[in-house]
Coordinates of C-alpha atoms in Angstrom, one line a residue:
M184 CA -2.7 -113.5 42.4
V185 CA 0.5 -111.7 43.3
A186 CA 2.6 -114.8 43.0
E187 CA 1.1 -115.5 39.5
T188 CA 1.8 -111.9 38.5
K189 CA 5.4 -112.2 39.5
K190 CA 5.7 -115.5 37.8
L191 CA 4.7 -114.0 34.5
E192 CA 6.8 -110.8 34.8
F193 CA 10.3 -112.0 34.2
G194 CA 10.0 -112.6 30.4
A195 CA 8.1 -109.5 29.7
K196 CA 10.4 -107.3 31.9
A197 CA 13.5 -108.8 30.2
H198 CA 12.2 -107.7 26.8
V199 CA 11.6 -104.2 28.1
A200 CA 15.0 -104.0 29.6
L201 CA 16.8 -105.3 26.5
N202 CA 15.2 -102.5 24.6
D203 CA 16.2 -99.8 27.0
P204 CA 19.5 -98.4 25.7
K205 CA 20.0 -96.1 28.7
L206 CA 19.6 -99.0 31.2
R207 CA 21.9 -101.2 29.1
A208 CA 24.6 -98.5 29.0
N209 CA 24.3 -97.8 32.8
F210 CA 24.9 -101.4 33.6
R211 CA 27.6 -102.1 31.0
R212 CA 29.6 -99.1 32.2
A213 CA 29.3 -100.1 35.9
M214 CA 29.9 -103.9 35.4
D215 CA 33.0 -103.3 33.2
G216 CA 34.5 -101.2 36.1
L217 CA 33.6 -103.7 38.8
M218 CA 34.9 -106.7 36.9
T219 CA 38.2 -104.9 36.2
K220 CA 38.7 -103.9 39.8
R221 CA 38.0 -107.4 41.1
A222 CA 40.4 -109.0 38.6
A223 CA 43.1 -106.7 39.9
Q224 CA 42.5 -107.6 43.5
F225 CA 42.8 -111.4 42.7
A226 CA 45.7 -111.2 40.2
D227 CA 47.6 -113.8 42.3
V228 CA 45.8 -116.9 41.3
A229 CA 47.5 -119.1 43.9
E230 CA 46.4 -116.7 46.7
W231 CA 42.8 -116.5 45.3
T232 CA 42.5 -120.2 45.1
S233 CA 43.8 -120.7 48.7
L234 CA 41.7 -117.9 50.2
R235 CA 38.6 -119.0 48.3
A236 CA 39.0 -122.6 49.6
R237 CA 39.3 -121.3 53.1
G238 CA 36.3 -119.0 52.8
A239 CA 34.2 -121.9 51.4
A240 CA 35.3 -124.2 54.3
V241 CA 34.4 -121.5 56.9
R242 CA 30.9 -121.2 55.5
A243 CA 30.4 -124.9 55.0
N244 CA 31.5 -125.5 58.6
A245 CA 29.1 -123.0 59.9
L246 CA 26.2 -124.5 58.0
A247 CA 27.1 -128.0 59.1
K248 CA 26.8 -126.9 62.7
L249 CA 24.0 -124.3 62.1
P250 CA 21.5 -125.4 64.9
E251 CA 24.2 -125.6 67.6
L252 CA 25.9 -122.3 66.5
L253 CA 22.6 -120.4 66.6
E254 CA 22.0 -121.5 70.1
Q255 CA 25.5 -120.6 71.1
L256 CA 25.1 -117.2 69.3
E257 CA 21.8 -116.6 71.3
A258 CA 23.4 -117.5 74.6
N259 CA 26.5 -115.3 74.1
C260 CA 24.5 -112.4 72.8
R261 CA 22.2 -112.5 75.8
K262 CA 25.2 -112.7 78.1
N263 CA 26.6 -109.6 76.4
G264 CA 23.3 -107.7 77.0
I265 CA 21.9 -108.1 73.4
Q266 CA 18.2 -109.2 73.3
V267 CA 17.6 -112.0 70.8
H268 CA 14.3 -112.6 68.9
W269 CA 13.5 -115.5 66.5
A270 CA 11.2 -115.0 63.5
E271 CA 10.0 -117.9 61.3
T272 CA 8.4 -115.7 58.7
T273 CA 8.8 -112.1 57.4
A274 CA 5.5 -111.2 59.0
E275 CA 6.7 -112.3 62.4
A276 CA 10.0 -110.4 61.9
N277 CA 8.0 -107.3 61.0
A278 CA 5.8 -107.7 64.1
I279 CA 8.9 -108.1 66.3
V280 CA 10.6 -104.9 65.0
L281 CA 7.4 -103.0 65.2
G282 CA 6.8 -104.2 68.8
I283 CA 10.3 -103.1 69.9
L284 CA 9.9 -99.7 68.3
E285 CA 6.4 -99.1 69.7
A286 CA 7.6 -100.2 73.2
A287 CA 10.4 -97.6 73.0
G288 CA 8.0 -94.9 71.7
A289 CA 10.1 -94.6 68.5
K290 CA 8.6 -92.6 65.6
T291 CA 11.7 -92.1 63.4
V292 CA 14.1 -94.7 62.3
I293 CA 17.5 -94.4 60.6
K294 CA 18.5 -97.5 58.5
G295 CA 21.7 -98.9 57.3
K296 CA 21.7 -101.1 54.2
S297 CA 20.0 -104.5 54.8
M298 CA 18.8 -106.9 52.1
V299 CA 16.9 -108.8 54.8
T300 CA 14.7 -105.8 55.6
E301 CA 14.1 -105.5 51.9
E302 CA 13.1 -109.2 52.0
M303 CA 10.7 -108.2 54.8
H304 CA 9.4 -105.1 53.1
L305 CA 10.0 -103.5 56.5
N306 CA 9.9 -99.8 55.4
A307 CA 6.3 -100.3 54.1
H308 CA 5.3 -102.0 57.3
L309 CA 6.7 -99.3 59.5
E310 CA 5.1 -96.5 57.4
K311 CA 1.7 -98.2 57.7
H312 CA 2.0 -98.0 61.4
G313 CA 3.1 -94.4 61.6
I314 CA 6.9 -94.8 61.9
T315 CA 9.1 -93.0 59.4
P316 CA 12.2 -95.0 58.1
V317 CA 15.0 -93.1 56.4
E318 CA 17.6 -95.0 54.4
S319 CA 21.1 -93.7 55.3
D320 CA 23.2 -95.6 52.7
L321 CA 23.6 -93.2 49.7
G322 CA 22.4 -95.8 47.2
E323 CA 19.5 -96.9 49.3
Y324 CA 18.6 -93.2 50.0
I325 CA 18.5 -92.5 46.3
I326 CA 16.1 -95.4 45.5
Q327 CA 14.0 -94.5 48.5
L328 CA 13.5 -91.0 47.1
A329 CA 12.6 -92.6 43.7
G330 CA 10.2 -95.0 45.3
E331 CA 12.1 -98.1 43.8
A332 CA 13.5 -101.3 45.1
P333 CA 17.3 -102.1 44.9
S334 CA 18.5 -103.4 41.6
H335 CA 21.7 -104.7 43.1
I336 CA 22.5 -106.1 46.5
V337 CA 25.7 -104.0 47.0
M338 CA 25.0 -101.0 44.8
P339 CA 21.2 -100.4 45.0
C340 CA 21.0 -97.6 42.5
I341 CA 23.5 -99.0 40.0
H342 CA 20.8 -98.8 37.3
K343 CA 20.8 -94.9 37.5
N344 CA 23.3 -92.5 36.0
K345 CA 24.3 -89.2 37.5
A346 CA 21.8 -87.2 35.3
E347 CA 18.9 -89.2 36.6
I348 CA 20.1 -88.8 40.2
A349 CA 20.6 -85.1 39.7
E350 CA 17.0 -84.7 38.4
L351 CA 15.7 -86.8 41.4
F352 CA 17.5 -84.7 44.0
H353 CA 16.3 -81.5 42.3
D354 CA 12.7 -82.8 42.5
K355 CA 12.8 -84.4 46.0
I356 CA 15.3 -82.4 48.2
A357 CA 14.0 -78.9 49.1
G358 CA 16.1 -76.1 47.7
Q359 CA 18.5 -78.4 45.8
A360 CA 19.6 -77.0 42.5
Y361 CA 20.1 -79.2 39.5
T362 CA 23.7 -80.4 39.3
E363 CA 25.5 -83.4 37.9
N364 CA 28.6 -82.8 39.9
V365 CA 29.1 -86.0 42.0
D366 CA 30.6 -84.3 45.0
E367 CA 27.8 -81.7 45.2
L368 CA 25.2 -84.5 44.9
T369 CA 26.9 -86.4 47.7
A370 CA 27.1 -83.3 49.8
A371 CA 23.4 -82.7 49.3
A372 CA 22.5 -86.2 50.5
R373 CA 24.9 -85.8 53.5
A374 CA 23.2 -82.5 54.5
A375 CA 19.8 -84.1 54.2
L376 CA 20.7 -87.1 56.2
R377 CA 22.6 -85.5 59.1
G378 CA 19.4 -84.2 60.7
A379 CA 17.9 -87.7 60.3
F380 CA 20.9 -89.2 62.1
A381 CA 20.7 -86.7 64.9
G382 CA 16.9 -86.9 65.5
A383 CA 16.3 -90.7 65.0
D384 CA 14.7 -92.5 67.8
A385 CA 16.1 -95.9 66.7
G386 CA 18.6 -97.4 64.2
I387 CA 18.1 -100.5 62.1
S388 CA 20.9 -102.4 60.4
G389 CA 21.7 -105.7 58.7
V390 CA 24.5 -108.0 59.8
N391 CA 27.3 -109.3 57.5
F392 CA 28.4 -112.0 60.0
A393 CA 27.3 -113.1 63.5
V394 CA 30.0 -114.7 65.5
A395 CA 28.7 -117.5 67.8
E396 CA 31.8 -117.8 69.9
T397 CA 31.7 -114.2 71.2
G398 CA 28.1 -113.0 70.4
T399 CA 29.6 -110.4 68.0
L400 CA 27.7 -108.8 65.2
V401 CA 30.0 -107.8 62.3
L402 CA 28.9 -105.0 59.9
I403 CA 31.1 -103.7 57.1
E404 CA 30.5 -100.5 55.1
N405 CA 32.2 -97.6 53.3
E406 CA 30.1 -94.5 54.1
G407 CA 30.1 -94.4 57.9
N408 CA 26.3 -94.4 57.8
G409 CA 26.3 -97.9 59.4
R410 CA 28.3 -96.8 62.3
L411 CA 26.1 -93.8 62.8
S412 CA 22.9 -95.8 62.5
T413 CA 24.1 -98.3 65.1
T414 CA 25.7 -96.0 67.7
L415 CA 24.0 -92.6 67.6
P416 CA 20.3 -93.5 68.3
P417 CA 19.5 -94.9 71.8
L418 CA 18.1 -98.1 70.3
H419 CA 19.7 -100.4 67.7
I420 CA 17.9 -103.3 66.0
A421 CA 20.0 -105.7 63.9
V422 CA 18.1 -108.0 61.5
T423 CA 19.7 -111.0 59.8
G424 CA 19.0 -114.4 58.2
I425 CA 20.0 -117.3 60.3
E426 CA 22.6 -118.4 57.8
K427 CA 24.9 -115.5 58.6
V428 CA 26.4 -117.2 61.7
L429 CA 30.0 -118.1 61.9
E430 CA 31.6 -120.4 64.5
K431 CA 34.7 -118.4 65.6
L432 CA 36.1 -114.9 65.5
D433 CA 39.0 -116.4 63.6
D434 CA 36.6 -117.2 60.8
V435 CA 35.9 -113.5 60.1
P436 CA 39.3 -112.4 58.6
P437 CA 39.3 -114.6 55.5
L438 CA 35.7 -113.5 54.7
L439 CA 36.6 -109.9 55.3
S440 CA 39.4 -110.3 52.7
L441 CA 37.1 -112.0 50.2
L442 CA 33.9 -110.0 50.5
P443 CA 35.1 -106.4 49.6
R444 CA 37.6 -107.5 47.0
S445 CA 34.9 -109.6 45.3
A446 CA 32.2 -106.9 45.7
T447 CA 33.8 -103.5 44.8
G448 CA 37.4 -104.3 44.2
Q449 CA 38.6 -102.9 47.5
P450 CA 41.2 -104.6 49.7
I451 CA 39.1 -103.8 52.7
T452 CA 36.0 -101.6 53.4
T453 CA 36.4 -98.2 55.1
Y454 CA 34.6 -99.3 58.2
V455 CA 34.5 -102.7 60.0
N456 CA 32.1 -102.6 62.9
M457 CA 32.0 -105.2 65.6
I458 CA 29.1 -104.9 67.9
S459 CA 29.1 -107.1 71.1
S460 CA 26.9 -105.2 73.5
P461 CA 24.8 -102.1 74.2
R462 CA 26.5 -99.1 75.8
K463 CA 28.2 -100.0 79.1
E464 CA 28.4 -97.9 82.2
G465 CA 31.0 -95.2 81.8
E466 CA 31.0 -95.3 78.0
K467 CA 30.2 -92.1 76.1
D468 CA 28.4 -93.5 73.0
G469 CA 26.5 -96.4 71.7
P470 CA 22.9 -97.5 72.0
K471 CA 21.3 -98.1 75.4
A472 CA 19.6 -101.3 74.0
V473 CA 20.6 -103.7 71.2
H474 CA 18.2 -106.2 69.7
L475 CA 19.0 -109.0 67.2
V476 CA 16.2 -110.5 65.1
L477 CA 17.1 -113.8 63.5
L478 CA 14.9 -114.5 60.4
D479 CA 14.3 -118.0 59.0
N480 CA 11.7 -117.5 56.2
G481 CA 12.4 -120.8 54.5
R482 CA 16.1 -121.0 55.2
S483 CA 15.7 -124.1 57.5
R484 CA 14.0 -125.9 54.6
V485 CA 16.9 -125.0 52.3
H486 CA 19.4 -126.1 55.0
G487 CA 17.7 -129.5 55.2
D488 CA 18.7 -130.5 51.7
T489 CA 22.4 -131.4 51.8
E490 CA 22.9 -130.3 48.1
L491 CA 20.8 -127.0 48.1
R492 CA 22.3 -126.1 51.5
D493 CA 25.3 -124.6 49.6
T494 CA 23.0 -121.8 48.6
L495 CA 23.2 -120.5 52.1
R496 CA 27.0 -120.0 51.9
C497 CA 26.4 -116.7 50.1
I498 CA 28.2 -113.7 51.7
R499 CA 26.3 -111.2 49.5
C500 CA 29.3 -109.9 47.5
A501 CA 27.3 -109.8 44.2
A502 CA 30.3 -110.9 42.2
C503 CA 28.1 -113.4 40.4
M504 CA 25.8 -110.6 39.3
N505 CA 28.6 -108.5 38.1
H506 CA 29.8 -111.3 35.8
C507 CA 26.4 -112.7 34.7
P508 CA 25.6 -112.2 31.0
V509 CA 21.9 -112.2 31.8
Y510 CA 21.8 -109.8 34.8
T511 CA 24.2 -107.3 33.2
R512 CA 21.8 -107.0 30.3
V513 CA 18.4 -106.9 32.0
G514 CA 19.2 -105.4 35.4
G515 CA 17.9 -106.3 38.8
H516 CA 14.3 -105.1 38.6
T517 CA 13.6 -107.6 35.9
Y518 CA 13.7 -110.3 38.6
S519 CA 10.7 -108.7 40.6
F520 CA 12.0 -110.1 43.9
T521 CA 14.5 -108.9 46.5
Y522 CA 17.5 -110.9 45.3
P523 CA 18.4 -110.6 41.6
G524 CA 21.0 -112.2 39.4
P525 CA 22.5 -115.7 39.7
I526 CA 22.2 -116.0 43.5
G527 CA 18.6 -114.6 43.3
K528 CA 17.7 -117.2 40.6
L529 CA 18.9 -119.8 43.1
L530 CA 17.6 -118.3 46.4
T531 CA 14.3 -116.8 45.4
P532 CA 12.6 -120.0 44.1
Q533 CA 13.6 -121.8 47.3
L534 CA 12.3 -119.0 49.6
E535 CA 9.2 -118.0 47.6
G536 CA 8.5 -121.3 45.9
L537 CA 9.0 -122.8 42.4
D538 CA 5.3 -122.2 41.8
C539 CA 5.9 -118.5 42.3
A540 CA 9.4 -118.0 40.8
G541 CA 9.9 -121.2 38.8
D542 CA 11.0 -119.3 35.6
Q543 CA 14.0 -117.8 37.3
P544 CA 16.3 -120.9 37.3
H545 CA 15.8 -121.0 33.5
A546 CA 17.0 -117.4 33.1
S547 CA 20.6 -118.6 32.9
T548 CA 23.0 -119.6 30.2
L549 CA 24.8 -122.0 32.6
C550 CA 28.1 -120.5 31.4
R551 CA 29.5 -120.9 34.9
A552 CA 30.9 -117.4 35.1
C553 CA 29.1 -117.0 38.4
A554 CA 30.6 -120.2 39.8
D555 CA 34.1 -119.2 38.7
V556 CA 34.0 -115.9 40.6
C557 CA 32.0 -116.9 43.7
P558 CA 34.4 -116.4 46.7
V559 CA 32.8 -119.2 48.7
K560 CA 32.6 -121.7 45.8
I561 CA 28.8 -122.0 45.5
P562 CA 28.1 -124.3 42.5
I563 CA 25.3 -122.0 41.2
P564 CA 24.9 -123.6 37.7
D565 CA 24.6 -127.1 39.2
L566 CA 22.0 -126.0 41.8
L567 CA 20.0 -124.2 39.1
V568 CA 19.8 -127.4 37.1
R569 CA 18.7 -129.1 40.3
L570 CA 15.9 -126.6 40.7
R571 CA 14.9 -127.0 37.0
T572 CA 14.5 -130.7 37.7
E573 CA 12.6 -130.1 40.9
S574 CA 10.1 -127.9 39.1
V575 CA 8.9 -130.9 36.9
R576 CA 10.2 -134.0 38.8
P577 CA 10.5 -133.6 42.7
T578 CA 13.3 -135.7 44.0
S579 CA 12.1 -135.8 47.6
P580 CA 8.8 -134.6 49.2
G581 CA 9.1 -131.1 50.8
A582 CA 12.7 -130.5 49.8
V583 CA 11.8 -127.6 47.7
K584 CA 8.8 -125.3 48.1
G585 CA 6.5 -125.6 45.0
A586 CA 8.3 -128.6 43.6
G587 CA 6.5 -130.3 40.7
S588 CA 4.5 -127.1 39.9
A589 CA 5.6 -127.1 36.3
T590 CA 4.7 -130.8 35.7
S591 CA 2.5 -131.2 32.7
A592 CA 0.8 -134.5 31.8
T593 CA 0.9 -133.5 28.1
E594 CA 4.5 -132.6 28.2
T595 CA 5.4 -135.8 30.1
L596 CA 3.6 -137.9 27.5
G597 CA 5.4 -136.0 24.8
W598 CA 8.8 -136.7 26.3
K599 CA 7.9 -140.4 26.7
G600 CA 7.1 -140.4 23.0
W601 CA 10.4 -138.7 22.3
T602 CA 12.2 -141.5 24.3
L603 CA 10.3 -144.2 22.4
L604 CA 11.2 -142.5 19.1
Y605 CA 14.9 -142.5 19.8
A606 CA 15.0 -146.0 21.5
S607 CA 14.1 -147.8 18.2
P608 CA 15.7 -147.1 14.7
L609 CA 12.6 -148.4 13.0
V610 CA 10.2 -146.1 15.1
Y611 CA 12.7 -143.3 14.5
R612 CA 12.5 -143.7 10.7
I613 CA 8.7 -143.9 10.8
G614 CA 8.4 -141.0 13.2
T615 CA 10.7 -138.6 11.3
R616 CA 9.0 -139.4 8.0
M617 CA 5.6 -138.6 9.6
L618 CA 6.9 -135.4 11.1
G619 CA 8.2 -134.4 7.6
W620 CA 4.7 -135.0 6.3
F621 CA 2.5 -133.6 9.1
G622 CA 4.8 -131.7 11.5
N623 CA 4.2 -128.3 9.8
L624 CA 0.5 -128.7 10.4
M625 CA 1.1 -128.6 14.3
P626 CA -0.2 -125.3 15.8
S627 CA 2.3 -123.0 17.4
S628 CA 0.5 -123.4 20.8
A629 CA 1.3 -127.1 21.0
P630 CA 2.8 -127.9 24.4
M631 CA 6.1 -129.0 23.0
L632 CA 6.4 -125.9 20.9
K633 CA 4.9 -123.0 23.0
Q634 CA 8.1 -122.2 24.9
W635 CA 9.9 -121.9 21.6
T636 CA 7.3 -120.0 19.6
S637 CA 6.7 -117.5 22.4
V638 CA 9.9 -115.8 21.3
R639 CA 10.7 -117.4 17.9
T640 CA 9.1 -118.5 14.7
K641 CA 8.0 -122.1 14.7
P642 CA 10.6 -124.3 13.1
K643 CA 9.6 -126.1 9.9
F644 CA 10.2 -129.8 9.6
A645 CA 12.2 -131.0 6.6
P646 CA 10.5 -133.5 4.3
K647 CA 13.6 -135.7 4.6
S648 CA 16.0 -136.6 7.4
L649 CA 19.5 -135.3 7.3
H650 CA 20.7 -138.9 6.8
E651 CA 18.5 -139.3 3.8
L652 CA 19.7 -136.0 2.2
A653 CA 23.3 -137.0 2.8
R654 CA 22.8 -140.3 1.2
E655 CA 21.1 -138.7 -1.9
K656 CA 24.2 -136.4 -2.2
G657 CA 26.5 -139.4 -2.0
F658 CA 28.1 -138.2 1.3
C659 CA 27.4 -141.5 3.1
D660 CA 26.6 -145.1 2.4
E661 CA 23.3 -147.0 2.9

């Protein structure tokens, strides 16, 4: 029932978003700024082309060797003192994290930004078992107070303006006066979070890249909350998808150059954290124990298809979202799942199933803006077309979850009739003449018309073909 609800939500939510002038203004203002900053960072086209090719090659190489690199990552992490856990599903990952926390007696958790924990719905799972998670990224903290999900994978509260945040802080933070001064709002969040950092029993973070060669977890951020979340508590749990592995430490620099420039228009993030072990003897800070949870959740199936595997190159920069004419007008919550925008339309149907999210690959103009700005050259439009095909005509059994779920015997028959109609001039003439006579009697709910008439008036068939009208006007010969 949940899957069916989500399947039906996109179109309805899109109409609501398109009629929300405040949401449209918030996104337009933010997207214009992000696109301008990114363009300034990659003004040198030759450098962008070269760096992008290298980034794509690094990610493609890692995915080509994924099984071996994951084993190498596990071995080197264990050698460094990091405990490694494997989770096939989000339920397994949640159980692993909960088990680690309960074994340590942890009751409070401070969290850095992590889309994988959003994918797991980890916060709700921990709260259900009596553990209090507090988001430390400012954007995540804001939407946690609002009881919402992120609407963007880099800037979670991009859909809110400062007046909305001011009202939220006034309502949710004890003693906080209403103010729209950005510095004062930031200071209020910092004051509220300092105590959470100091008193947390454990820290949870995501991982931007995991280096197999050295067993190193790379985490980049701007606010310092990631560093505090991973070093101040006595226990650190890092959670990531299996696709984030890189072969060598030398593979990190090109991606560190591409990611922040593509995401926020910065040459580099304020903090680059490289975590290779828990606190060692004689060291004054750092967690006493570090755990790495590697989540599959359908990624192995995606990896098994040599074309769709390119989906897993994603470094979560969100450049595709910032330039997408659909996302920038309807926002992230319209998508109903963890990953919105072009990469979400590509990743979600493969993880959740085309039977659950099969409408999302169709929520695209295929304008190729996403492909043009992707720093690792993911051919998003081509893969969206592939998913559209899979939804009605599976190419290989088991390649895509829910493939064939949109197949309709009536529609298939209709397209076969269309093929027959256009394959023979005689049949075409007879068919178009009959449509001119009887087509307007067809109900709007007819299978071949319902997708059109759900948002538009049913087209009326002309009594004569275009060729016949042109011939009557003397524009063409017999």
